């Protein structure tokens, strides 16, 4: 009797609750009350949980498995395993996060008005339960406990399913992060940070909130993954900029002639003189940041154009172009590369900040923690950019001098912009609070060290490119010498007033090559002048002094003999030496005309050797007692090389002297040795070499 009265009372209470529920209450609660009135509450719960907390079959990520089950796919209705990484980060991730937040919001709303909690907290229900207990109705007590147990089980199922959803989202995020770009990693990190905040707001009482950090963490080494991704992206971007851009110096625009447009105080203003004494950094020029606007070429002066207008080389050359249009030292790719480095560093900062908000603990590092990783990102991007600028050409082995010089100048321009780039990054880190007050000195010291390392990386590539430029010039010089002197006879019998053709071709090539060195800095440009002229002089010395037999034997022994390689001079007469002296004077005149100081000293050794062999006092100077006088007059003269030349020397006979006298030409200006004199001098030199 009491049990029946209790059931009638409860049913009436449920009906009153159902009728009193406002329309804003979630429909699930109305449906649950309706099923409860019909006595089918347990059936409703089973049906709801099987549909609400279910999963579905999706295609397996591993080939070994045929299928897998996904709670996220069941919640959203989409197969989360499909689609590329780009689609996942652009569309799928926001959709999944929004769906999960919606699920948590619904579960939180259901929990706020749960029947078991209401029944436990209701005074009327508590009075009825007490009354039933007083009359000894144990069945009513068991019914109330069963209702509370059902409510607790419902909440546990909800929390367990929510945890499964968050865990699956974290696993999916970690798997997709392997192929993500830096921008996608940063966007995903910011999105997950906002997602976790939303979960805390909509469903703070869920026990899953304690595990969100671990479930959604991308990776313990995610910051290093971001560094690697930034490095790879910068390398690819640099190669793309180099490949798509014009491989020639940028022309200075009319707006930047003698000045430029600068950002300053919220407006763009005309360039004004920079106050170097001020601690305020100079304003950046539009499109040419970090000091690029100041890297303009200096016009290469040619002293020969001033001495003799007939030798003017400006018509149609780079000098004429520069006289009409001022040029920068760098090509179109350099501003794009520097801006991409800056933009990539900004994205990396956003990524690192989001990871810090997510609770990522960064390993202890020199430079003040997270700021050190950001500075490492700048260094790595600069290093790979220098590599990409060098290796960005499709056919590197087919580079011309102009292209190799431009690569060298581009890397030098990148290095010149690094101090202001690092300064901008450090100011930004200070503004957003990443430079901690207790580690300011440490962070700035580390920034200086990283800047030095980045400059060293650029210096190494500049040195490599300088070697490439010199190798191209050297190969071309060798080719010209080999081609011009092939089958050339140094036994001339006559004296030329003009230089030989090979000397004129070498001078013309070096003149045109040196005119292309405008983008290079003064030191590199002067060094290349000395390298090329020194190589020409060295080749001439070797051709004149190397023994023919030894050269052929060494080539066969080491396997270095090349088909068509020019052998050393086999024979030379005094007329050939006289013509060689004329060629050397031509080289020295060219060296003086370049404007590079002391460049003519490159030809000192070959000039000393040729002049000594033409000196009429040579027989006296070669005597042992005149060694000091010889060294004073010819400080660069080597007896070894004199001996080699004497072995190739073709002495003049009596008939040649008579013919010279008969022609009315008196050869008193240079030495002409007879065959017996050559043998005698060779013996004197060998004796001195044997004694030494």
XYZ file of C-alpha atoms in Angstrom:
692
model
C 0.000 0.000 0.000
C 2.758 2.403 0.927
C 4.726 1.360 -2.208
C 1.775 2.111 -4.449
C 1.253 5.477 -2.797
C 4.926 6.298 -3.285
C 4.814 5.440 -7.005
C 1.711 7.560 -7.532
C 3.388 10.428 -5.735
C 6.550 10.155 -7.832
C 4.648 9.895 -11.101
C 2.668 12.959 -10.245
C 5.864 14.772 -9.373
C 7.411 13.779 -12.714
C 4.352 14.978 -14.582
C 4.495 18.288 -12.755
C 8.168 18.644 -13.630
C 7.543 17.801 -17.281
C 4.779 20.345 -17.569
C 6.806 22.981 -15.714
C 9.949 22.629 -17.888
C 10.486 25.783 -19.917
C 11.039 25.587 -23.668
C 14.686 26.665 -23.254
C 15.586 23.410 -21.495
C 17.467 21.003 -23.759
C 15.053 18.621 -25.605
C 16.974 15.638 -24.240
C 15.669 16.413 -20.780
C 12.084 16.653 -22.015
C 12.462 13.333 -23.805
C 13.944 11.721 -20.710
C 11.027 12.911 -18.567
C 8.539 11.617 -21.112
C 10.166 8.153 -21.147
C 10.320 8.210 -17.344
C 6.587 8.838 -17.095
C 6.042 5.825 -19.325
C 8.297 3.746 -17.073
C 10.950 3.284 -19.795
C 13.676 5.489 -18.407
C 16.363 2.789 -18.593
C 15.522 2.090 -22.222
C 15.907 5.775 -23.027
C 19.264 5.933 -21.301
C 20.569 2.934 -23.223
C 19.322 4.346 -26.497
C 20.770 7.771 -25.754
C 24.163 6.475 -24.675
C 24.486 4.104 -27.641
C 23.867 6.976 -30.025
C 25.372 9.863 -28.104
C 28.489 8.086 -26.912
C 29.122 5.862 -29.909
C 31.877 5.491 -32.470
C 32.023 4.541 -36.121
C 34.279 2.618 -38.456
C 36.754 4.633 -40.535
C 39.564 3.777 -42.915
C 42.750 2.760 -41.121
C 45.805 4.991 -41.244
C 48.097 1.933 -41.273
C 48.010 -0.402 -44.238
C 48.220 -3.454 -41.964
C 44.832 -2.662 -40.410
C 41.621 -2.871 -42.382
C 39.608 -0.474 -40.272
C 39.573 1.473 -37.020
C 36.933 3.148 -34.926
C 36.647 6.860 -34.254
C 34.561 8.743 -31.729
C 35.256 12.063 -33.458
C 33.914 10.701 -36.725
C 30.787 9.523 -34.919
C 30.355 12.951 -33.329
C 30.844 14.941 -36.537
C 29.736 12.437 -39.165
C 32.973 12.896 -41.137
C 35.831 10.449 -41.591
C 38.700 12.202 -39.778
C 41.317 9.996 -41.450
C 40.619 11.413 -44.894
C 42.047 14.586 -46.421
C 45.508 16.039 -46.686
C 47.403 17.837 -43.934
C 46.577 21.146 -45.598
C 42.830 20.417 -45.484
C 43.062 19.155 -41.904
C 44.674 22.312 -40.512
C 42.603 24.676 -42.659
C 39.124 23.132 -42.252
C 38.971 19.889 -40.298
C 40.684 21.043 -37.096
C 38.405 24.083 -36.523
C 35.360 21.929 -37.274
C 36.451 19.192 -34.863
C 37.232 21.673 -32.100
C 33.907 23.441 -32.541
C 32.037 20.118 -32.472
C 33.836 19.000 -29.323
C 33.135 22.320 -27.577
C 29.485 21.975 -28.560
C 29.387 18.461 -27.151
C 30.912 19.622 -23.865
C 28.456 22.505 -23.678
C 25.514 20.124 -24.138
C 26.841 17.736 -21.522
C 27.349 20.627 -19.117
C 23.774 21.803 -19.698
C 22.442 18.313 -19.064
C 24.474 18.022 -15.898
C 23.135 21.296 -14.494
C 19.556 19.954 -14.389
C 20.145 16.223 -13.976
C 17.195 14.335 -12.448
C 19.274 12.357 -10.013
C 20.799 15.528 -8.624
C 17.415 17.227 -8.486
C 15.861 14.351 -6.744
C 18.652 14.210 -4.225
C 18.387 17.917 -3.581
C 14.536 18.169 -3.602
C 12.971 18.728 -0.138
C 9.721 17.045 -1.175
C 11.549 13.955 -2.470
C 13.714 13.840 0.640
C 10.579 14.026 2.872
C 8.909 11.256 0.884
C 11.989 9.084 1.118
C 12.151 9.621 4.856
C 8.458 8.819 5.213
C 8.848 5.626 3.266
C 11.839 4.665 5.354
C 9.930 5.315 8.554
C 7.178 2.995 7.511
C 9.740 0.364 6.647
C 9.453 0.544 2.864
C 12.891 -0.754 1.895
C 11.921 -0.952 -1.765
C 11.503 2.805 -2.052
C 14.964 3.314 -0.572
C 16.462 0.942 -3.122
C 14.631 2.817 -5.904
C 16.085 6.156 -4.813
C 19.592 4.698 -4.581
C 19.142 3.139 -8.025
C 18.127 6.493 -9.463
C 21.208 8.147 -7.955
C 23.414 5.354 -9.312
C 21.917 5.761 -12.751
C 22.637 9.478 -12.663
C 26.212 8.910 -11.554
C 26.724 6.300 -14.289
C 25.306 8.692 -16.866
C 27.840 11.352 -15.875
C 30.715 8.880 -15.874
C 29.789 7.765 -19.380
C 29.689 11.375 -20.521
C 33.086 12.186 -19.022
C 34.619 8.967 -20.339
C 33.363 9.722 -23.836
C 34.546 13.332 -23.629
C 38.001 12.142 -22.606
C 38.052 9.750 -25.554
C 37.157 12.605 -27.892
C 39.897 14.889 -26.548
C 42.456 12.071 -26.594
C 41.602 11.195 -30.193
C 41.879 14.848 -31.209
C 45.307 15.034 -29.547
C 46.503 11.886 -31.313
C 45.217 13.160 -34.610
C 46.937 16.502 -34.063
C 50.269 14.868 -33.234
C 50.094 12.646 -36.299
C 49.221 15.530 -38.611
C 51.874 17.815 -37.091
C 54.605 15.704 -38.707
C 53.746 17.071 -42.150
C 52.606 20.542 -41.076
C 54.114 23.826 -42.150
C 55.344 26.379 -39.638
C 52.275 28.563 -40.221
C 50.008 25.555 -39.662
C 51.848 24.630 -36.473
C 51.482 28.189 -35.196
C 47.809 28.378 -36.201
C 47.081 24.985 -34.652
C 48.853 25.953 -31.430
C 46.840 29.169 -31.141
C 43.667 27.284 -31.980
C 44.299 24.564 -29.394
C 45.048 27.210 -26.764
C 41.702 28.871 -27.498
C 40.036 25.439 -27.598
C 41.302 24.552 -24.122
C 40.100 27.896 -22.791
C 36.666 27.305 -24.305
C 36.420 23.873 -22.696
C 37.259 25.366 -19.309
C 34.486 27.917 -19.773
C 31.670 25.685 -21.085
C 32.312 22.582 -18.940
C 34.671 23.385 -16.051
C 33.369 20.626 -13.757
C 34.365 17.786 -16.063
C 37.177 15.617 -14.742
C 38.698 15.649 -18.254
C 39.816 19.243 -17.708
C 42.625 17.904 -15.512
C 44.002 15.904 -18.457
C 43.523 18.366 -21.330
C 47.139 19.506 -21.205
C 48.579 16.002 -21.578
C 45.967 14.828 -24.071
C 46.404 17.794 -26.428
C 50.186 18.231 -26.157
C 51.752 17.984 -29.627
C 55.181 16.689 -28.652
C 57.789 17.182 -25.955
C 60.238 18.315 -28.669
C 57.713 20.336 -30.634
C 59.881 23.473 -30.458
C 62.745 21.612 -32.153
C 60.296 20.325 -34.749
C 59.281 23.913 -35.416
C 62.937 24.898 -35.841
C 63.474 22.118 -38.358
C 60.331 23.022 -40.291
C 61.326 26.711 -40.371
C 64.764 25.753 -41.667
C 63.367 23.579 -44.463
C 60.779 26.155 -45.482
C 63.375 28.933 -45.610
C 65.639 26.835 -47.807
C 62.810 26.066 -50.234
C 61.625 29.673 -50.264
C 65.150 30.945 -50.947
C 65.599 28.532 -53.850
C 62.253 29.671 -55.267
C 63.115 33.369 -54.983
C 66.521 32.826 -56.582
C 65.059 30.750 -59.385
C 62.229 33.155 -60.193
C 64.127 36.435 -59.844
C 66.335 38.252 -62.302
C 69.965 37.414 -61.704
C 71.254 40.917 -62.093
C 71.654 43.983 -59.859
C 68.492 45.878 -59.040
C 68.172 49.324 -60.510
C 67.805 52.158 -58.039
C 64.390 53.699 -58.504
C 63.976 57.382 -59.134
C 62.403 57.800 -55.697
C 65.522 56.324 -54.089
C 68.155 58.244 -56.032
C 70.128 60.058 -53.368
C 67.496 59.150 -50.803
C 64.477 57.000 -50.253
C 61.040 56.584 -48.767
C 61.220 55.693 -45.105
C 58.723 54.596 -42.512
C 58.646 57.085 -39.696
C 56.139 58.062 -37.035
C 53.081 56.743 -38.797
C 53.824 58.173 -42.218
C 56.104 57.762 -45.185
C 58.533 60.621 -45.522
C 61.414 61.572 -47.764
C 64.839 60.362 -46.679
C 66.769 62.605 -44.385
C 70.350 62.429 -43.129
C 70.764 59.723 -40.525
C 72.029 60.887 -37.168
C 74.592 58.233 -36.288
C 75.128 59.668 -32.810
C 71.520 59.000 -31.806
C 70.584 55.762 -30.041
C 67.324 55.623 -31.977
C 67.631 53.080 -34.817
C 67.385 54.510 -38.342
C 64.050 54.362 -40.083
C 63.573 51.543 -42.560
C 63.216 52.214 -46.278
C 60.140 50.878 -47.991
C 60.860 47.616 -49.910
C 64.562 47.758 -48.948
C 64.661 47.175 -45.169
C 67.553 46.649 -42.778
C 70.002 48.876 -44.625
C 69.594 47.409 -48.130
C 68.868 50.859 -49.525
C 72.418 51.937 -48.678
C 74.100 49.110 -50.632
C 74.677 50.844 -53.961
C 77.418 50.110 -56.448
C 80.390 52.380 -56.899
C 81.269 53.119 -60.484
C 84.497 51.376 -61.447
C 86.978 53.913 -62.706
C 89.346 53.082 -65.525
C 92.531 55.128 -65.585
C 93.116 54.286 -69.252
C 89.970 56.169 -70.214
C 91.475 59.321 -68.721
C 94.976 58.817 -70.143
C 93.940 57.871 -73.659
C 90.347 58.497 -74.863
C 90.945 56.046 -77.709
C 91.059 53.247 -75.148
C 87.715 54.217 -73.631
C 85.755 51.134 -72.626
C 82.591 52.665 -71.249
C 80.569 52.495 -74.454
C 78.162 49.575 -74.160
C 79.638 48.371 -70.876
C 78.380 48.187 -67.309
C 79.951 51.572 -66.596
C 77.765 53.206 -69.225
C 74.686 51.569 -67.727
C 75.686 52.673 -64.245
C 76.338 56.204 -65.432
C 72.770 56.326 -66.718
C 71.079 54.185 -64.005
C 72.397 53.744 -60.496
C 72.411 50.112 -59.356
C 72.221 48.279 -56.051
C 74.765 45.582 -55.294
C 72.092 42.903 -54.776
C 69.543 41.258 -57.033
C 65.771 41.086 -56.786
C 65.826 37.960 -54.603
C 67.655 39.508 -51.624
C 64.838 41.798 -50.302
C 62.372 38.942 -50.709
C 64.613 36.523 -48.833
C 65.215 38.950 -45.961
C 61.514 39.730 -45.643
C 60.720 36.002 -45.664
C 63.229 35.417 -42.847
C 61.644 38.205 -40.812
C 58.122 36.907 -41.445
C 59.113 33.339 -40.614
C 60.664 34.451 -37.335
C 57.446 36.281 -36.427
C 55.431 33.108 -37.093
C 57.879 31.104 -34.994
C 57.455 33.590 -32.125
C 53.668 33.146 -32.282
C 54.137 29.376 -32.337
C 56.474 29.421 -29.339
C 54.166 31.722 -27.359
C 51.175 29.453 -28.006
C 53.143 26.431 -26.893
C 54.076 28.271 -23.724
C 50.400 29.074 -23.115
C 49.595 25.385 -23.590
C 51.945 24.583 -20.727
C 54.915 23.422 -22.785
C 58.026 23.456 -20.607
C 61.097 24.447 -22.626
C 64.408 22.904 -21.752
C 66.885 25.139 -19.998
C 68.863 26.978 -22.639
C 71.413 29.729 -22.830
C 69.868 32.998 -23.891
C 66.912 33.193 -21.545
C 64.712 30.198 -22.391
C 62.229 30.776 -25.195
C 64.124 33.838 -26.493
C 67.141 31.613 -27.118
C 65.099 29.296 -29.332
C 63.799 32.266 -31.312
C 67.330 33.564 -31.864
C 68.353 30.075 -32.959
C 65.534 30.208 -35.500
C 66.946 33.454 -36.928
C 70.431 31.943 -37.150
C 69.235 28.753 -38.847
C 67.096 30.654 -41.347
C 70.036 32.912 -42.258
C 72.373 29.929 -42.632
C 70.057 27.998 -44.952
C 69.260 31.200 -46.874
C 72.967 31.611 -47.629
C 73.090 27.991 -48.773
C 69.982 28.452 -50.910
C 71.359 31.588 -52.534
C 74.466 29.622 -53.539
C 72.732 26.402 -54.588
C 69.573 27.948 -56.020
C 70.885 27.933 -59.583
C 69.788 24.911 -61.597
C 73.086 24.526 -63.484
C 75.683 25.690 -61.000
C 78.568 24.220 -62.986
C 77.614 26.417 -65.946
C 77.729 29.737 -64.099
C 79.154 32.758 -65.837
C 81.365 35.279 -64.094
C 78.480 37.763 -63.881
C 76.185 35.225 -62.217
C 78.840 34.023 -59.771
C 79.680 37.614 -58.839
C 75.994 38.370 -58.299
C 75.600 35.371 -55.971
C 78.605 36.560 -53.979
C 77.192 40.083 -53.764
C 73.763 38.783 -52.722
C 75.180 36.774 -49.822
C 77.287 39.769 -48.781
C 74.167 41.964 -48.839
C 72.354 39.441 -46.643
C 75.238 39.504 -44.175
C 75.288 43.313 -44.145
C 71.583 43.394 -43.230
C 71.935 40.984 -40.293
C 72.814 43.506 -37.516
C 69.686 45.567 -38.109
C 67.562 42.432 -38.571
C 68.751 41.068 -35.220
C 68.175 44.472 -33.652
C 64.590 44.488 -34.885
C 63.993 40.970 -33.559
C 65.444 41.827 -30.151
C 63.304 44.952 -29.851
C 60.252 42.867 -30.667
C 61.146 40.249 -28.059
C 61.543 42.985 -25.454
C 58.193 44.562 -26.375
C 56.214 41.324 -25.961
C 57.994 40.376 -22.740
C 60.032 37.391 -23.901
C 63.249 38.916 -22.561
C 62.993 38.341 -18.834
C 64.151 41.042 -16.464
C 66.514 38.684 -14.667
C 68.211 37.506 -17.897
C 68.551 40.656 -20.001
C 72.357 40.580 -20.128
C 72.405 36.855 -20.831
C 69.881 37.197 -23.656
C 71.709 40.061 -25.344
C 75.054 38.272 -25.007
C 73.528 35.217 -26.613
C 72.074 37.396 -29.384
C 75.560 38.751 -30.107
C 76.949 35.220 -30.246
C 74.173 34.067 -32.577
C 74.726 37.104 -34.802
C 78.419 36.268 -35.051
C 77.585 32.684 -35.977
C 75.169 33.843 -38.669
C 77.798 36.196 -40.092
C 80.316 33.344 -40.111
C 77.873 31.210 -42.082
C 77.539 33.972 -44.674
C 81.315 34.523 -44.703
C 81.876 30.842 -45.443
C 79.523 30.958 -48.435
C 81.062 34.220 -49.659
C 84.478 32.580 -49.509
C 83.143 29.583 -51.429
C 81.652 31.841 -54.080
C 84.865 33.861 -54.297
C 86.642 30.594 -55.044
C 84.021 29.802 -57.667
C 84.463 33.207 -59.330
C 88.220 32.798 -59.333
C 87.921 29.250 -60.672
C 85.750 30.445 -63.553
C 88.218 33.223 -64.359
C 91.186 30.892 -64.014
C 89.664 28.280 -66.310
C 88.902 30.932 -68.908
C 92.441 32.327 -68.647
C 93.893 28.828 -69.004
C 91.706 28.187 -72.020
C 92.810 31.440 -73.675
C 96.486 30.724 -72.976
C 96.246 27.147 -74.223
C 94.360 28.156 -77.354
C 96.471 31.202 -78.190
C 99.880 29.617 -77.523
C 99.152 26.256 -79.153
C 101.722 25.766 -81.932
C 103.184 29.167 -81.003
C 106.889 29.474 -81.771
C 109.016 31.428 -79.317
C 111.900 31.370 -81.767
C 110.816 34.558 -83.445
C 113.898 35.840 -85.332
C 112.320 39.320 -85.242
C 111.235 41.870 -82.673
C 107.603 42.982 -82.461
C 106.613 46.507 -81.565
C 103.122 45.405 -80.461
C 102.269 42.696 -77.934
C 101.451 39.188 -79.077
C 97.849 38.184 -79.742
C 97.617 36.019 -76.641
C 98.527 39.006 -74.412
C 95.900 41.201 -76.058
C 93.204 38.516 -75.687
C 94.062 38.002 -72.005
C 93.989 41.727 -71.294
C 90.668 42.137 -73.077
C 89.130 39.233 -71.157
C 90.353 40.505 -67.786
C 89.176 44.028 -68.597
C 85.655 42.822 -69.434
C 85.633 40.532 -66.380
C 86.767 43.231 -63.982
C 84.022 45.492 -65.260
C 81.494 42.929 -63.968
C 82.775 43.100 -60.403
C 80.773 46.183 -59.448
C 78.416 44.320 -57.062
C 81.355 42.975 -55.032
C 82.904 44.832 -52.139
C 86.226 46.630 -52.603
C 88.292 43.978 -50.845
C 86.899 41.069 -52.839
C 87.148 43.018 -56.073
C 90.806 43.922 -55.470
C 91.577 40.365 -54.390
C 90.168 38.991 -57.622
C 92.311 41.455 -59.608
C 95.429 40.159 -57.881
C 94.352 36.529 -58.234
C 93.745 36.734 -61.981
C 96.876 38.753 -62.785
C 98.936 36.524 -60.500
C 97.637 33.435 -62.284
C 98.578 34.869 -65.690
C 102.091 35.638 -64.432
C 102.412 32.208 -62.850
C 101.389 30.448 -66.065
C 103.947 32.427 -68.050
C 106.704 31.618 -65.560
C 105.858 27.910 -65.647
C 105.714 27.863 -69.442
C 109.103 29.517 -69.605
C 110.939 27.589 -66.884
C 109.337 24.117 -66.513
C 111.377 21.338 -68.178
C 109.467 19.690 -70.992
C 110.533 16.146 -70.122
C 109.712 16.498 -66.404
C 106.276 17.936 -67.173
C 105.352 15.065 -69.480
C 106.696 12.473 -67.033
C 104.760 13.956 -64.089
C 101.575 14.060 -66.130
C 101.860 10.410 -67.085
C 102.869 9.314 -63.581
C 100.039 11.130 -61.754
C 97.501 10.663 -64.517
C 96.996 14.436 -64.799
C 98.010 14.792 -68.415
C 95.036 16.321 -70.216
C 94.448 16.033 -73.927
C 95.444 19.298 -75.523
C 97.221 20.594 -72.397
C 99.835 23.184 -73.289
C 103.391 21.865 -72.714
C 106.180 24.164 -71.474
C 108.192 26.177 -73.975
C 110.733 23.940 -75.673
C 112.896 26.580 -77.374
C 113.160 30.345 -77.152
C 115.564 32.806 -78.701
C 116.492 36.346 -77.612
C 113.890 37.778 -79.967
C 111.206 35.688 -78.253
C 112.398 36.990 -74.870
C 112.276 40.538 -76.201
C 108.701 40.038 -77.407
C 107.828 38.507 -74.024
C 109.145 41.667 -72.334
C 106.839 43.690 -74.608
C 103.894 41.508 -73.530
C 104.771 42.062 -69.880
C 104.789 45.825 -70.355
C 101.324 45.478 -71.891
C 100.123 43.570 -68.811
C 101.615 46.202 -66.498
C 99.938 49.012 -68.403
C 96.607 47.213 -68.019
C 97.244 46.696 -64.286
C 97.978 50.390 -63.825
C 94.765 51.259 -65.644
C 92.530 49.273 -63.334
C 93.069 51.688 -60.460
C 94.054 48.853 -58.077
C 97.248 49.856 -56.324
C 100.379 47.707 -56.742
C 98.627 45.357 -59.145
C 101.610 45.504 -61.501
C 103.664 43.731 -58.812
C 101.979 40.488 -59.855
C 104.241 40.455 -62.924
C 107.450 41.220 -61.024
C 108.872 37.695 -61.239
C 108.300 37.141 -64.947
C 109.443 40.690 -65.667
C 112.625 40.201 -63.622
C 113.381 36.948 -65.439
C 112.791 38.340 -68.929
C 114.657 41.571 -68.226
C 117.642 39.703 -66.774
C 117.847 37.406 -69.790
C 117.968 40.497 -72.017
C 120.517 42.363 -69.876
C 123.873 42.650 -71.623
C 125.555 42.476 -68.219
C 124.035 39.061 -67.463
C 127.260 37.078 -68.140
C 129.084 39.191 -65.578
C 126.219 39.110 -63.068
C 126.067 35.318 -63.165
C 129.626 34.991 -61.931
C 129.868 33.843 -58.296
C 131.774 36.925 -57.183
C 128.972 39.195 -58.473
C 126.156 37.486 -56.551
C 125.462 40.532 -54.384
C 125.296 42.839 -57.390
C 122.922 40.399 -59.112
C 120.607 40.241 -56.107
C 120.598 44.016 -55.827
C 119.660 44.533 -59.473
C 117.270 41.565 -59.782
C 115.916 40.684 -56.335
C 113.313 38.219 -57.712
C 115.759 36.357 -59.961
C 116.249 32.656 -59.235
C 119.276 30.740 -60.556
C 117.104 27.643 -60.923
C 114.821 29.428 -63.365
C 117.800 31.029 -65.159
C 119.266 27.565 -65.625
C 115.968 26.265 -67.061
C 115.761 29.177 -69.524
C 119.386 28.688 -70.598
C 118.608 25.039 -71.384
C 115.907 26.223 -73.806
C 117.895 29.206 -75.082
C 118.574 29.096 -78.826
C 121.895 30.858 -79.329
C 122.578 32.973 -82.375
C 125.261 31.995 -84.846
C 127.765 34.066 -86.773
C 125.551 34.055 -89.836
C 122.650 35.617 -87.972
C 124.870 38.397 -86.651
C 126.206 39.066 -90.136
C 122.688 39.156 -91.513
C 121.690 41.602 -88.820
C 124.604 43.867 -89.666
C 123.915 43.550 -93.362
C 120.326 44.647 -92.879
C 121.547 47.793 -91.169
C 119.865 46.836 -87.856
C 122.179 47.014 -84.859
C 120.966 44.951 -81.873
C 122.743 46.705 -79.068
C 119.715 47.152 -76.777
C 119.464 43.537 -75.526
C 121.672 40.487 -75.016
C 122.144 38.008 -77.832
C 124.164 34.959 -76.736
C 125.972 32.602 -79.051
C 125.672 28.867 -78.568
C 129.045 28.507 -76.871
C 128.230 31.393 -74.537
C 124.992 29.684 -73.598
C 126.859 26.499 -72.734
C 129.413 28.416 -70.700
C 126.787 30.318 -68.688
C 124.805 27.122 -68.090
C 127.927 25.516 -66.657
C 128.559 28.510 -64.371
C 124.981 28.439 -63.057
C 124.978 24.680 -62.473
C 128.204 24.937 -60.498
C 126.664 27.557 -58.214
C 123.496 25.496 -57.807
C 125.584 22.466 -56.907
C 127.504 24.416 -54.294
C 124.335 25.785 -52.704
